[in-house]
XYZ file of C-alpha atoms in Angstrom:
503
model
C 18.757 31.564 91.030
C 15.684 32.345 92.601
C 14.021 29.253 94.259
C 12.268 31.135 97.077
C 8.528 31.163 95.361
C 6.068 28.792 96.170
C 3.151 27.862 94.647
C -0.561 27.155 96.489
C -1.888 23.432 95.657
C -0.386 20.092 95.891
C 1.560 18.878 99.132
C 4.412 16.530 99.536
C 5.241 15.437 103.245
C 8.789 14.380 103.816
C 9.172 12.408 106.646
C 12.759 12.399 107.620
C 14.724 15.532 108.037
C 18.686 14.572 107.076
C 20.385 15.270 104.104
C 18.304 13.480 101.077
C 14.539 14.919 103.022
C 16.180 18.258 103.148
C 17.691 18.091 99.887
C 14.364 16.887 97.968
C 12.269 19.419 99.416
C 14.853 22.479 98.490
C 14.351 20.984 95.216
C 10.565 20.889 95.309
C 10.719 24.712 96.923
C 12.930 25.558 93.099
C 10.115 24.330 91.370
C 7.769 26.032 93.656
C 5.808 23.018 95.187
C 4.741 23.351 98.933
C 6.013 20.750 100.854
C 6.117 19.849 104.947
C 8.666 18.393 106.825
C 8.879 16.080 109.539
C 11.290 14.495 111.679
C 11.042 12.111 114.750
C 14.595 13.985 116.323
C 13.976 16.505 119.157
C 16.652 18.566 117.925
C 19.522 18.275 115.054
C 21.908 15.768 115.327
C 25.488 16.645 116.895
C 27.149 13.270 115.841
C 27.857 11.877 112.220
C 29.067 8.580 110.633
C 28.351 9.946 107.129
C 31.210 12.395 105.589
C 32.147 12.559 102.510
C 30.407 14.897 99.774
C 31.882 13.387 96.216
C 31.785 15.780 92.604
C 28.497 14.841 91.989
C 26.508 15.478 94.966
C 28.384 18.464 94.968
C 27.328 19.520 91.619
C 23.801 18.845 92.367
C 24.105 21.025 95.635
C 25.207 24.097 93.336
C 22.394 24.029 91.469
C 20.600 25.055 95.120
C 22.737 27.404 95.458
C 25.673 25.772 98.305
C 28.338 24.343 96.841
C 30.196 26.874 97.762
C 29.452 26.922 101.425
C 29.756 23.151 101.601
C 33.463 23.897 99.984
C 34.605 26.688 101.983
C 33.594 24.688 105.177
C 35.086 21.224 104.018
C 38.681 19.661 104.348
C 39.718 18.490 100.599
C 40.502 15.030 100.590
C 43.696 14.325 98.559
C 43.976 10.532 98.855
C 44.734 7.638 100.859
C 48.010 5.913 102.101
C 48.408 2.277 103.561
C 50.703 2.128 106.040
C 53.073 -0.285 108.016
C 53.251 1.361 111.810
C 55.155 4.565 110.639
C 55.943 4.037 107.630
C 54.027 4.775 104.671
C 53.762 1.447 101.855
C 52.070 2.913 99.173
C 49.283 5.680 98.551
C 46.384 5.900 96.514
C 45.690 9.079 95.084
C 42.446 11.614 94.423
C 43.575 12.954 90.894
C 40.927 16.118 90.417
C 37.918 14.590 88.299
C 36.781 16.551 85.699
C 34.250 18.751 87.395
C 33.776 22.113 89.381
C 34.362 20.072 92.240
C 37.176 17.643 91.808
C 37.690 16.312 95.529
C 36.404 14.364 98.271
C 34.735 17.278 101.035
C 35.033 15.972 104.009
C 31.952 17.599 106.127
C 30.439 15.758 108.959
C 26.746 14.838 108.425
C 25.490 17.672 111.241
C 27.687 20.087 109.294
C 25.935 19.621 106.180
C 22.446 19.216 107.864
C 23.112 22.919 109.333
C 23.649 24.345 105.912
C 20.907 22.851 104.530
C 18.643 23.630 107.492
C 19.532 27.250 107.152
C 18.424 27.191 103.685
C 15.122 25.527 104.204
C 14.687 28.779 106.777
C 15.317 31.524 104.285
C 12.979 29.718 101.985
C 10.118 29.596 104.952
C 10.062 25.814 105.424
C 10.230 24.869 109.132
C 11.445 21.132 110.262
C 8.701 19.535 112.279
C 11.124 17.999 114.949
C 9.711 15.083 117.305
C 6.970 14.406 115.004
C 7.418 9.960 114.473
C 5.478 8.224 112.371
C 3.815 5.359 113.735
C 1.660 4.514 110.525
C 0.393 5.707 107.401
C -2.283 4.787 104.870
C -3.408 6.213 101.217
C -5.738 5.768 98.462
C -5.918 7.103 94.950
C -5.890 10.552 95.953
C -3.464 11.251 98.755
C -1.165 10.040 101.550
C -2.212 9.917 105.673
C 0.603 9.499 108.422
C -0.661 9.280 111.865
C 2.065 10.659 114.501
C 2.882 8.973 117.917
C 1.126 12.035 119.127
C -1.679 11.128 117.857
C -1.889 13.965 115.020
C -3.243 12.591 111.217
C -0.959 14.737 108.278
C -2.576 14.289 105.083
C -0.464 15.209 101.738
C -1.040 14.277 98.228
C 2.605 12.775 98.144
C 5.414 11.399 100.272
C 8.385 10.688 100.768
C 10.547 8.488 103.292
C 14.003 9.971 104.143
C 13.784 8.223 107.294
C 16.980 6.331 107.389
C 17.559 2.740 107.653
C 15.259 1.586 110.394
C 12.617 3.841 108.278
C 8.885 3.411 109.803
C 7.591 4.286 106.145
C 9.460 1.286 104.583
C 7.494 -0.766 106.913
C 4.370 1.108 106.635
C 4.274 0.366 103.819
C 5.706 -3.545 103.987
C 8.448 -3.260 101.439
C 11.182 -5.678 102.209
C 14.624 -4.432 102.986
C 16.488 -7.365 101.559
C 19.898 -8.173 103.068
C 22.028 -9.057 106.276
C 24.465 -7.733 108.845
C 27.899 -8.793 107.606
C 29.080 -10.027 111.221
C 31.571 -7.171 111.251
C 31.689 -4.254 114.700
C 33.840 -1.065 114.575
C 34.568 1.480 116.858
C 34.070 5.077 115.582
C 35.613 7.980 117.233
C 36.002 11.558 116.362
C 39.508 12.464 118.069
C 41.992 15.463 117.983
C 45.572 13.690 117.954
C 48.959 14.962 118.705
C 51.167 14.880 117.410
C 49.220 14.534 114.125
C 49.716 11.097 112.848
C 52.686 10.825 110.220
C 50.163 10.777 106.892
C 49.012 13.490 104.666
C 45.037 13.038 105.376
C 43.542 9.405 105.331
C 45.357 6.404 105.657
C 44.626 3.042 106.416
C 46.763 0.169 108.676
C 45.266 -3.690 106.956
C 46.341 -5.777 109.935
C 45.501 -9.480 111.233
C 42.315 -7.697 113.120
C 41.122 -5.845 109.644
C 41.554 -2.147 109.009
C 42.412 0.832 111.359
C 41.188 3.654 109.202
C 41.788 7.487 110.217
C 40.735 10.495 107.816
C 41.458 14.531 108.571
C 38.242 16.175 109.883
C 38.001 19.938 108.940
C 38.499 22.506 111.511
C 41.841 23.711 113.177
C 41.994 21.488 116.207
C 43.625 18.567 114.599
C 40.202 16.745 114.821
C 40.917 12.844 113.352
C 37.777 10.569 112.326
C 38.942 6.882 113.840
C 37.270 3.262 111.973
C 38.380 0.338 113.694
C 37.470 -3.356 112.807
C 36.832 -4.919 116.477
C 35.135 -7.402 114.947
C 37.302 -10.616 116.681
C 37.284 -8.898 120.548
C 33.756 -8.658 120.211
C 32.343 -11.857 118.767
C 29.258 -13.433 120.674
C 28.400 -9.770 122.220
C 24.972 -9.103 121.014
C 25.738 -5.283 122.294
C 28.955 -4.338 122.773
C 29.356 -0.995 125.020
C 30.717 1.967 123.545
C 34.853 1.709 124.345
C 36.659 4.205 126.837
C 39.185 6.384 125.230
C 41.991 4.160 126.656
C 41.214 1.307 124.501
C 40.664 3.465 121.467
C 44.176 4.632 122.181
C 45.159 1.080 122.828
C 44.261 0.048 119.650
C 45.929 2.795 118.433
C 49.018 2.087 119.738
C 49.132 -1.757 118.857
C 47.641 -1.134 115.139
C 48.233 2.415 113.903
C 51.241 4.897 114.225
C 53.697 4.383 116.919
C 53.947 7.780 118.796
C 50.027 9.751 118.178
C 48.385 10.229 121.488
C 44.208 10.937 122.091
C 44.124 14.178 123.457
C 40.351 14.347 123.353
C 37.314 12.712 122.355
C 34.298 14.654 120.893
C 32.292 11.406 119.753
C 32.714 7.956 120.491
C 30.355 5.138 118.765
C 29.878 1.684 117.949
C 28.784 0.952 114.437
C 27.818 -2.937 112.759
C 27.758 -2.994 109.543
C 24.980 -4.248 107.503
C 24.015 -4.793 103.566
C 20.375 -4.057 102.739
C 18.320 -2.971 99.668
C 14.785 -2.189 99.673
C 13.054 -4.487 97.037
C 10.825 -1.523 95.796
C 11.224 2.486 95.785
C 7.408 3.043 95.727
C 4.181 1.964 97.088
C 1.448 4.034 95.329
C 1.612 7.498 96.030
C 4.913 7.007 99.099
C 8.760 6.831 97.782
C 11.543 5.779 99.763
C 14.724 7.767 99.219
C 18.263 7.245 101.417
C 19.219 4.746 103.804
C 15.214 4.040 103.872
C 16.158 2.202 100.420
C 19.950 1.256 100.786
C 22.249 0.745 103.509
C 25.352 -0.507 103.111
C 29.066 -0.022 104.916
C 30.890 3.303 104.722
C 33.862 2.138 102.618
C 34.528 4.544 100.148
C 32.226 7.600 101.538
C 29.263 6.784 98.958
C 25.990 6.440 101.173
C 24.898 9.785 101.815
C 25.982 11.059 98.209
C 23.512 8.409 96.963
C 20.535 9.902 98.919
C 21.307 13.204 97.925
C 21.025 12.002 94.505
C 17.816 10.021 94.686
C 16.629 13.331 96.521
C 17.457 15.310 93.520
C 16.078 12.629 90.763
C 12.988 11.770 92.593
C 12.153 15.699 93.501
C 12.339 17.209 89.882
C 9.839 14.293 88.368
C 7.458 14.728 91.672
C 7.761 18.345 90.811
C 6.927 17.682 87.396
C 4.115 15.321 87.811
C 2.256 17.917 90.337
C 2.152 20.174 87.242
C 0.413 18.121 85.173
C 3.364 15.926 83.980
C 2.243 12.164 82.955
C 2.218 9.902 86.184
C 4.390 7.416 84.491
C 7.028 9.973 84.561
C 7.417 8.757 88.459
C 8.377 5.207 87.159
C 11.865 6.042 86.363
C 12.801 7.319 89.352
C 12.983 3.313 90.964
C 14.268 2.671 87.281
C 17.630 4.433 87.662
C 17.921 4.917 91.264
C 18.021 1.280 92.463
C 20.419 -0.415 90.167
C 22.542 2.448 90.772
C 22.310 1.119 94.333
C 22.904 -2.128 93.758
C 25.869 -1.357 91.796
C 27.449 1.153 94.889
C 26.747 -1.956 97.020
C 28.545 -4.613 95.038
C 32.094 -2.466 94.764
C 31.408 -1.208 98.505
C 31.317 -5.566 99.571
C 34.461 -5.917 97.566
C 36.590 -3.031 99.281
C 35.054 -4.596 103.016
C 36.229 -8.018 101.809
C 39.542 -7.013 100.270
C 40.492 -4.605 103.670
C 38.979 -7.561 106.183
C 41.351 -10.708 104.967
C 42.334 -12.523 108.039
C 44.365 -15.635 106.449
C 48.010 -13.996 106.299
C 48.503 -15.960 102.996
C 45.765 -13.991 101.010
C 46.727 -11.020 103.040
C 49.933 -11.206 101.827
C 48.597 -11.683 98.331
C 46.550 -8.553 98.833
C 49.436 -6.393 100.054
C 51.340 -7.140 96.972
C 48.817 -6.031 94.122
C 48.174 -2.929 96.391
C 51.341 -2.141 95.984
C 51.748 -3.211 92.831
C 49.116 -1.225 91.272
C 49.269 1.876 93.541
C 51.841 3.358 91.148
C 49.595 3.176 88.034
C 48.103 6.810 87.101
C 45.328 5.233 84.721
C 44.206 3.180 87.690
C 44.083 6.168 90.170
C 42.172 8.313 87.640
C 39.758 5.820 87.190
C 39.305 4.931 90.866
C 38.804 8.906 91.447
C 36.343 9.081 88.898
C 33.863 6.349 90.167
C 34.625 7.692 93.356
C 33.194 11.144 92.205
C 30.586 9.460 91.289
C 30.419 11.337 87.976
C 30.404 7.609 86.061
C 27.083 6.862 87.180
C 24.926 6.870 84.288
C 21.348 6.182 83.543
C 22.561 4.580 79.750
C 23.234 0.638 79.800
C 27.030 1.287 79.975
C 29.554 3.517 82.678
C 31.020 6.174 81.003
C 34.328 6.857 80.490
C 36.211 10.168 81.650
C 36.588 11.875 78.174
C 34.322 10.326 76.522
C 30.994 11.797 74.446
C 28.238 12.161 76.093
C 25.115 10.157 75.379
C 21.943 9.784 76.771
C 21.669 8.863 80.519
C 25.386 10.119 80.950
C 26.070 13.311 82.982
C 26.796 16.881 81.531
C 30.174 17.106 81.568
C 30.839 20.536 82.412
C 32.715 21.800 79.756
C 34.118 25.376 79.767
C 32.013 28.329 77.368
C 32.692 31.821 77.386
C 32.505 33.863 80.695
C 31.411 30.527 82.668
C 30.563 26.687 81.840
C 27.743 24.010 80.479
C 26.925 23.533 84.399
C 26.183 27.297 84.923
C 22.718 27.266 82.556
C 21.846 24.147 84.967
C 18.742 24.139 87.096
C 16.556 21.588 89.216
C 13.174 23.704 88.209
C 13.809 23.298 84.449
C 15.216 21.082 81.419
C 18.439 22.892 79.272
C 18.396 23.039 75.697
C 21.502 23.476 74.446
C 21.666 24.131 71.148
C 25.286 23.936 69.055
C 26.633 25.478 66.079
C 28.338 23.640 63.563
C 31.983 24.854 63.976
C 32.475 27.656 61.566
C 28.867 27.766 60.704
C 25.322 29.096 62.214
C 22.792 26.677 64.782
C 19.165 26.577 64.043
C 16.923 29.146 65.381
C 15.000 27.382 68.029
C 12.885 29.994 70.226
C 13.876 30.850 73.747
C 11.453 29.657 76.225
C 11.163 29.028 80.125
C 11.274 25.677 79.681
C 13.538 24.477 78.084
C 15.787 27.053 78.967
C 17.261 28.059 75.157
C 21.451 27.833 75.682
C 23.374 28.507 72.196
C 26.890 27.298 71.590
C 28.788 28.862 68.802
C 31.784 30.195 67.719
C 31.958 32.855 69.939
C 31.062 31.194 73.303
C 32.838 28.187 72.517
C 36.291 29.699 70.218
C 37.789 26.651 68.625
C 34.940 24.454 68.868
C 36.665 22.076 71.981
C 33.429 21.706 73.736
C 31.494 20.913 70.887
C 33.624 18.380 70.110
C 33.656 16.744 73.608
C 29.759 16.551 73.669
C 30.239 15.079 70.012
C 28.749 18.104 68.376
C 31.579 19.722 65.559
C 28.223 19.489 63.222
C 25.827 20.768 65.013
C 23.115 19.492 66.979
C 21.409 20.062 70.642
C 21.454 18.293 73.874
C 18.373 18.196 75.931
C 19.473 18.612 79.668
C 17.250 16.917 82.560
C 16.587 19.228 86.055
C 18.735 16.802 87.354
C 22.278 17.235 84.629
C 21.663 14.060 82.890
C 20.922 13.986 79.627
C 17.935 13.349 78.222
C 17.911 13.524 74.518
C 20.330 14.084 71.930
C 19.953 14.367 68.402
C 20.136 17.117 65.286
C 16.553 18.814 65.215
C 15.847 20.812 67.805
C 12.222 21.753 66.517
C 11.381 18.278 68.307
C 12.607 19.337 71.464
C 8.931 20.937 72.541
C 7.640 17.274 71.986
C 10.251 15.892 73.700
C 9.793 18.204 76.831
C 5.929 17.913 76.808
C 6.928 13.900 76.970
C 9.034 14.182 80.482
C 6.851 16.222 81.776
């Protein structure tokens, strides 16, 4: 794919250079729209809390072409354990969601950031580092931010990728409704040895709340550390960043019996808090990220949801700069947020489940973990909502299996020499276009957009992915920039109407 032409005219500033900024303006450069970055770091970050890259965002990042870097420098996550000291009580595994990428990929935040950085380079768009916003204003026609240094950027669009304490948010006043949850952990990045006695993430629910460790890729035995200090440091307003012989302390009194710190790359001191931002867009600004939605890291979900509003709110800005109908921009806040709000309801469950302190409903926990940890129809559906490949923009989740509607993901279904997800692109809606099994589709003219993908008996022998996407008849699926599906139905001569509709 080709996404290094740009196109002379409209402007988007990004202000916020992480993973959803970077990520929505590689997916304005596919659809050739100039855009400027701008972040208020000096230089990249060299610490993460974020981690975990689920199926989707990793979907999303093949259609930019890196999936496969992402991959080859990620550790696969294979599941969970709980544990008792040494011994292991039950695990909770990843089974492989149905996608090209069926694990968790466990990449630091900086790791990620350098890929995508790189990118933005061989494209020609440079990072604006130590440029803050201290204010913006707009009217009908375009967006101003005025820099600490004094320095106006005007832009017909922007974005906020700032991150949770995001200076657009309040530029622009949008309440960030929510609260700190009252609970402090200690966050290290540490190479152990001997290598704790667990496959790759486990978790130790004690009186205190959870000891989490997870497997951090590279070959020096490098362990991300979560620890609930929440009771030794109530009434400290700030509490100081803890010396490697408490984290190994703690350790010892709450985690495996015999794993020693040899080293610390990254120590940190995280407090958790619940937020969502009442509104994704003032006028011409969006928020995007942890400017919209912040929320605890249980379950690795935050930064795969800003990728994704990256991805959603890029292709329609895209769209809209080409002459698209404004209103196309509304759905963006429309399917984004309540996806948020959703993330953040089952993320406050797992933090109050894995934070019990009375030993009675702790006990009571311990029991249905165990109870249910054997059940294969619970783990596949756990690792599909952890993929994140249930999230739908239809009024119901999808189940894995099940036919496709409108709002629902592409599944990506094997065709001859490749799969649905190969004729995928964030510059362009897919028509796909099926055969009745045994018979002939209807001749619908190839075009740049809609891209023109036939399914028939010879790219799809035996008809199985027709009948997945509910198609044995015949019948065409029109395919958003962003995989989601936008239309379905029997007649594809209505597909040029339906394009010219969304843009």
């Amino acid at each position: 794919m080709d996404h290094t032409r740009h196109r002379q005219g409209s402007e988007v500033l990004i202000v916020g250079a992480g993973p959803t900024g970077m990520v929505a303006a590689l997916v304005l450069a596919a659809n050739r729209i100039p855009c400027r970055l701008i972040d208020r770091r000096a230089t990249p970050t060299s610490s993460s809390r974020a981690l975990g890259l689920q199926a989707r965002s990793m979907e999303l990042l093949a259609g930019l072409g890196l999936a496969e870097e992402v991959a080859r420098d990620a550790y696969r996550l294979s599941g969970a354990s709980i544990m008792r000291g040494d011994r292991e009580l039950t695990r909770m595994p990843w089974l492989p969601p149905e996608s090209p990428y069926p694990y968790t990929y466990v990449l630091p935040q900086q790791g990620l950031e350098a890929i995508l950085r790189r990118r933005l380079g061989e494209l020609g768009i440079d990072v604006a580092a130590g440029s803050e916003l201290e204010s913006l204003t707009q009217d009908e026609q375009s967006v101003t931010a005025r820099l600490a240094d004094g320095r106006e950027l005007t832009a017909d669009w922007l974005i906020g990728a700032d991150g949770s304490r995001s200076s657009v948010r309040d530029g622009l006043g949008i309440p960030f409704t929510g609260e700190a949850t009252g609970e402090t952990y200690y966050l290290a990045d540490a190479v152990l040895d001997p290598a704790p006695p667990v496959q790759d993430s486990a978790m130790w629910l004690g009186a205190e709340g959870p000891l989490m460790i997870m497997r951090l890729p590279g070959p020096d035995g490098l362990w991300r550390l979560f620890v609930d200090v929440t009771d030794r440091t109530a009434g400290d307003d700030r509490p100081a960043e803890p010396p490697p012989e408490l984290l190994q302390a703690l350790l010892d009194e709450r985690g495996p019996t015999s794993t020693t710190i040899v080293r610390t790359d990254w120590i940190s001191v995280y407090r958790t808090r619940v937020c969502l931002a009442d509104r994704y867009r003032v006028g011409r600004a969006f928020l995007a990220g942890d400017a919209a939605h912040v929320f605890p890291p249980f379950g690795g979900q935050g930064m795969n949801l800003g990728i994704q509003d990256a991805v959603n709110l890029g292709w329609r800005l895209a769209r809209v700069i080409r002459g698209a109908a404004p209103d196309l921009l509304d759905g963006y806040e429309a399917e984004r947020r309540p996806v948020a709000a959703a993330t953040i309801t089952k993320v406050e469950a797992r933090r109050r489940m894995y934070g019990i302190r009375n030993p009675l409903a702790r006990g009571a926990r311990d029991l249905l973990l165990r109870a249910t940890a054997g059940s294969r129809a619970l783990a596949r559906q756990t690792s599909w909502e952890n993929s994140q490949l249930d999230i739908s923009y239809a009024r119901r989740r999808p189940r894995p299996g099940a036919v496709p509607t409108e709002g629902d993901r592409l599944p990506d279904l094997p065709v001859t020499g490749g799969s649905l997800h190969d004729h995928l692109d964030p510059a362009h809606f897919t028509l796909i276009n099926f055969a009745p099994v045994g018979g002939r589709a209807d001749a619908v003219e190839p075009g740049d957009d809609p891209v023109l993908v036939r399914i028939d008996d010879e790219s799809d022998p035996g008809g199985g992915t027709r009948a997945a996407c509910g198609m044995r008849r015949g019948g065409y699926l029109l395919v958003r920039p962003d995989g989601h599906i936008a239309e379905r139905g029997q007649d594809p001569s209505k597909v040029r109407i339906l394009t010219a509709e969304r843009g």
